[in-house]
GROMACS .gro file of C-alpha atoms in nm:
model
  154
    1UNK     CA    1  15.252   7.989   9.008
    2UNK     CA    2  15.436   7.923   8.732
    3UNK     CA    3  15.570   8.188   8.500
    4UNK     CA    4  15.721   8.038   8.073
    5UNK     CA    5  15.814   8.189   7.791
    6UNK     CA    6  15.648   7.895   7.588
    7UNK     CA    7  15.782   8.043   7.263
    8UNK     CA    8  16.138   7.965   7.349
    9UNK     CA    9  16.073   7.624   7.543
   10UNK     CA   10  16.246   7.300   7.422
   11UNK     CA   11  16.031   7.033   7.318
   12UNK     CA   12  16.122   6.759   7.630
   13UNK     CA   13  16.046   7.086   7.819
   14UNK     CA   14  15.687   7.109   7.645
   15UNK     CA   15  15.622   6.786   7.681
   16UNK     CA   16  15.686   6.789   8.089
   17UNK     CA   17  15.442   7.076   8.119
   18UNK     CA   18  15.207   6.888   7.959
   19UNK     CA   19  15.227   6.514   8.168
   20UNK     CA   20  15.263   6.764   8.477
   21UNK     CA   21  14.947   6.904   8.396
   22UNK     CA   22  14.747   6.625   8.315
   23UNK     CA   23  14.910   6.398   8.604
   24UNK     CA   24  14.654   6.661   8.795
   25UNK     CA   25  14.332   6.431   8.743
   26UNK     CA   26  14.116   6.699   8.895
   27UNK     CA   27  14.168   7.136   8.992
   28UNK     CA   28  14.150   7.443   8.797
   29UNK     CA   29  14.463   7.565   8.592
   30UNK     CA   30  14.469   7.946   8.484
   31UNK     CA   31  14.668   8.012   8.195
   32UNK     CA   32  14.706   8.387   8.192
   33UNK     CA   33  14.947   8.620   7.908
   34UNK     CA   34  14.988   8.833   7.687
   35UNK     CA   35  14.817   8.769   7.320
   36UNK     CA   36  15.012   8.542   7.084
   37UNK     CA   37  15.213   8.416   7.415
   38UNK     CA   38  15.131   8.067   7.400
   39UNK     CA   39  14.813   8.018   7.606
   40UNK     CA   40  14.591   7.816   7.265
   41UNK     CA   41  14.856   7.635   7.156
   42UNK     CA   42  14.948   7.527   7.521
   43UNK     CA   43  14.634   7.421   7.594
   44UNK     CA   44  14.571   7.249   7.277
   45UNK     CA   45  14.845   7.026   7.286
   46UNK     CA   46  14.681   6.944   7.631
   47UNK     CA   47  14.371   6.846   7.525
   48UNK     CA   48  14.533   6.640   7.218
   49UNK     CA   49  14.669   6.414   7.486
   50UNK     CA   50  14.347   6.291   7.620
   51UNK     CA   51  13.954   6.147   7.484
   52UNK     CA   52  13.705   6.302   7.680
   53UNK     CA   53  13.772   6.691   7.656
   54UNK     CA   54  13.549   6.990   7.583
   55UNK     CA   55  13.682   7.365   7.459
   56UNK     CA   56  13.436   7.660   7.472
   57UNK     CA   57  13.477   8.001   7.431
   58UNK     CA   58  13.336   8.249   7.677
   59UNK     CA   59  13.016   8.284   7.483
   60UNK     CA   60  12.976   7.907   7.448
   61UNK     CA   61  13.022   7.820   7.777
   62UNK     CA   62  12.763   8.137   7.956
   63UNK     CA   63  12.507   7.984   7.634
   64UNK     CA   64  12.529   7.697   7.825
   65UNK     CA   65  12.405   7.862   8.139
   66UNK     CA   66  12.146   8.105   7.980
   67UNK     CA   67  11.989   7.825   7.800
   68UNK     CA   68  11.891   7.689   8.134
   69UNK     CA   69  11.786   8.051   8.263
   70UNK     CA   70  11.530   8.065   7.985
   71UNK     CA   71  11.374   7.766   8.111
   72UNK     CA   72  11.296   7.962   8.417
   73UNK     CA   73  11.522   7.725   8.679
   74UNK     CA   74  11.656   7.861   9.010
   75UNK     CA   75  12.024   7.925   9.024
   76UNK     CA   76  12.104   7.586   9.228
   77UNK     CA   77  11.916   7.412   8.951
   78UNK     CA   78  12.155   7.544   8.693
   79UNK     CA   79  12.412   7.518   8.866
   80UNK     CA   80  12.334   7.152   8.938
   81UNK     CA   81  12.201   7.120   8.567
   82UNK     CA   82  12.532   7.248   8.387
   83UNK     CA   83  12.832   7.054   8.648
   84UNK     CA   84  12.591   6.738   8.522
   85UNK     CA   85  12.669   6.807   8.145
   86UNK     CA   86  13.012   6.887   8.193
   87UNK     CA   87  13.079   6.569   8.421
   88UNK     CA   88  13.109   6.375   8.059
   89UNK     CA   89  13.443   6.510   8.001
   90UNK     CA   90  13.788   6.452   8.175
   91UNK     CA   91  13.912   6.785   8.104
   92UNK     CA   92  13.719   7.116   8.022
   93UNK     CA   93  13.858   7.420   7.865
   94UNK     CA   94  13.660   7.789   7.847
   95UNK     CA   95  13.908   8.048   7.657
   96UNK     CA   96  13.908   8.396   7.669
   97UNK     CA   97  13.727   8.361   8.008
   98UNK     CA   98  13.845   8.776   8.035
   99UNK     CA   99  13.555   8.881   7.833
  100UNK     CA  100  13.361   8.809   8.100
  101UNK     CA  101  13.421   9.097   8.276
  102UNK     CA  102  13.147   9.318   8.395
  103UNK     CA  103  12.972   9.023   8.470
  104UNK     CA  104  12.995   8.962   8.858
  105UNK     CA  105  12.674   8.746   8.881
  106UNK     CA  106  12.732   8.512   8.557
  107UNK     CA  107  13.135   8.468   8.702
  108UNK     CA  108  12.995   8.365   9.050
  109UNK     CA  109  12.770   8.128   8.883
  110UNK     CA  110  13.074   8.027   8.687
  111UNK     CA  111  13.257   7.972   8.974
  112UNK     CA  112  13.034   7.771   9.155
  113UNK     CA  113  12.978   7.529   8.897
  114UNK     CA  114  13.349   7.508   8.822
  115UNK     CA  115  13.429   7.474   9.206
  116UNK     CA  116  13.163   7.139   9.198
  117UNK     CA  117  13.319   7.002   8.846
  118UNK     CA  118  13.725   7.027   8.940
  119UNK     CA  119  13.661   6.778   9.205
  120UNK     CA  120  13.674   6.514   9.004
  121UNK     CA  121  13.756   6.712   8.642
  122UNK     CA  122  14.018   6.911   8.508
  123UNK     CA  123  13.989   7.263   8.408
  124UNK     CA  124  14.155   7.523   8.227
  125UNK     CA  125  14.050   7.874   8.186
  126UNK     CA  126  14.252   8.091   7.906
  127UNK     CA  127  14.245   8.487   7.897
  128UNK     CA  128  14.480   8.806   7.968
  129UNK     CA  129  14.502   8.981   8.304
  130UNK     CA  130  14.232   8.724   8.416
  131UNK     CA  131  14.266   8.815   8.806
  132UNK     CA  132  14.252   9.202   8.752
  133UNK     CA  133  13.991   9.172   8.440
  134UNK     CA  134  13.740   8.907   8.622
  135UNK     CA  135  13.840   8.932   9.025
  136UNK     CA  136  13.443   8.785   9.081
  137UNK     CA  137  13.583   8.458   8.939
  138UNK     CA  138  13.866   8.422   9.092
  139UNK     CA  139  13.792   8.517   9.441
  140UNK     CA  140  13.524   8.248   9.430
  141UNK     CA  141  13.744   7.959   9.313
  142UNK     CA  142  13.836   7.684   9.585
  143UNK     CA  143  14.130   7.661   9.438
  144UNK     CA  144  14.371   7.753   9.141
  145UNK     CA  145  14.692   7.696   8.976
  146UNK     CA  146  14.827   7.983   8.793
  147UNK     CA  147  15.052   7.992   8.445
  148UNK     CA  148  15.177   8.300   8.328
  149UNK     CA  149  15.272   8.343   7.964
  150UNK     CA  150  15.543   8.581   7.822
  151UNK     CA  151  15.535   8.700   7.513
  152UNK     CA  152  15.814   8.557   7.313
  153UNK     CA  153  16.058   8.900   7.260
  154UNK     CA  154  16.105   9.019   6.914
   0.00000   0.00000   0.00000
């Protein structure tokens, strides 16, 4: 766990969150704070560094998955069918993954596609009070590395 107040980081200190993160070639990373903490901008400057990445949002990313429900496939098919597509990219990013909640099925699915892709992928979820607001996802992940974000004080 680590906890920053990215709004009053130095720069060099930026920049060696950033080549610590992406030194990880594969895992999940949660970045979890307050609005207007730092989580977007964090992340962005992440995905800046490398080719192959992919943001959604939360919507994008369950379209993804309900797009293959439509077509009638079993669970382990879309499961199987979605870690496939996001195999192209070196890191993937879903923000806001806290509007999930309420959602226990979809964030199992979630996490069991996610648990198959961060073997060999990076990932980064974004959101606010992620482990209290989406527990189903969380619980199910192999594995995690948490950020917490502080709002800068005004």
């Amino acid at each position: 766990m680590i906890m920053i107040d990215f709004g009053n980081m130095p720069a060099t200190d930026i920049n060696l969150l950033i080549e610590n993160i992406i030194s990880y070639e594969n895992g999940v990373f949660v970045f979890d704070g307050p609005t207007a903490s730092g989580k977007t901008s964090l992340l962005n400057l992440i995905l800046e560094k490398k080719n192959s990445v992919r943001k959604f949002s939360d919507e994008q990313f369950v379209e993804i998955i309900l797009e293959e429900f439509k077509e009638g496939r079993s669970a382990e098919c879309i499961i199987g069918n979605v870690t496939m597509f996001l195999n192209e990219y070196e890191i993937i990013a879903v923000e806001e993954i806290d509007m999930l909640w309420g959602r226990p099925y979809t964030l199992e699915v979630i996490a069991e596609i996610i648990n198959k892709v961060s073997k060999n992928h990076l990932v980064i979820f974004t959101g606010i009070s992620i482990e209290e607001r989406v527990p189903e996802l969380i619980k199910n992940l192999e594995s995690a590395k948490f950020v917490y974000f502080k709002r800068e004080e005004e």
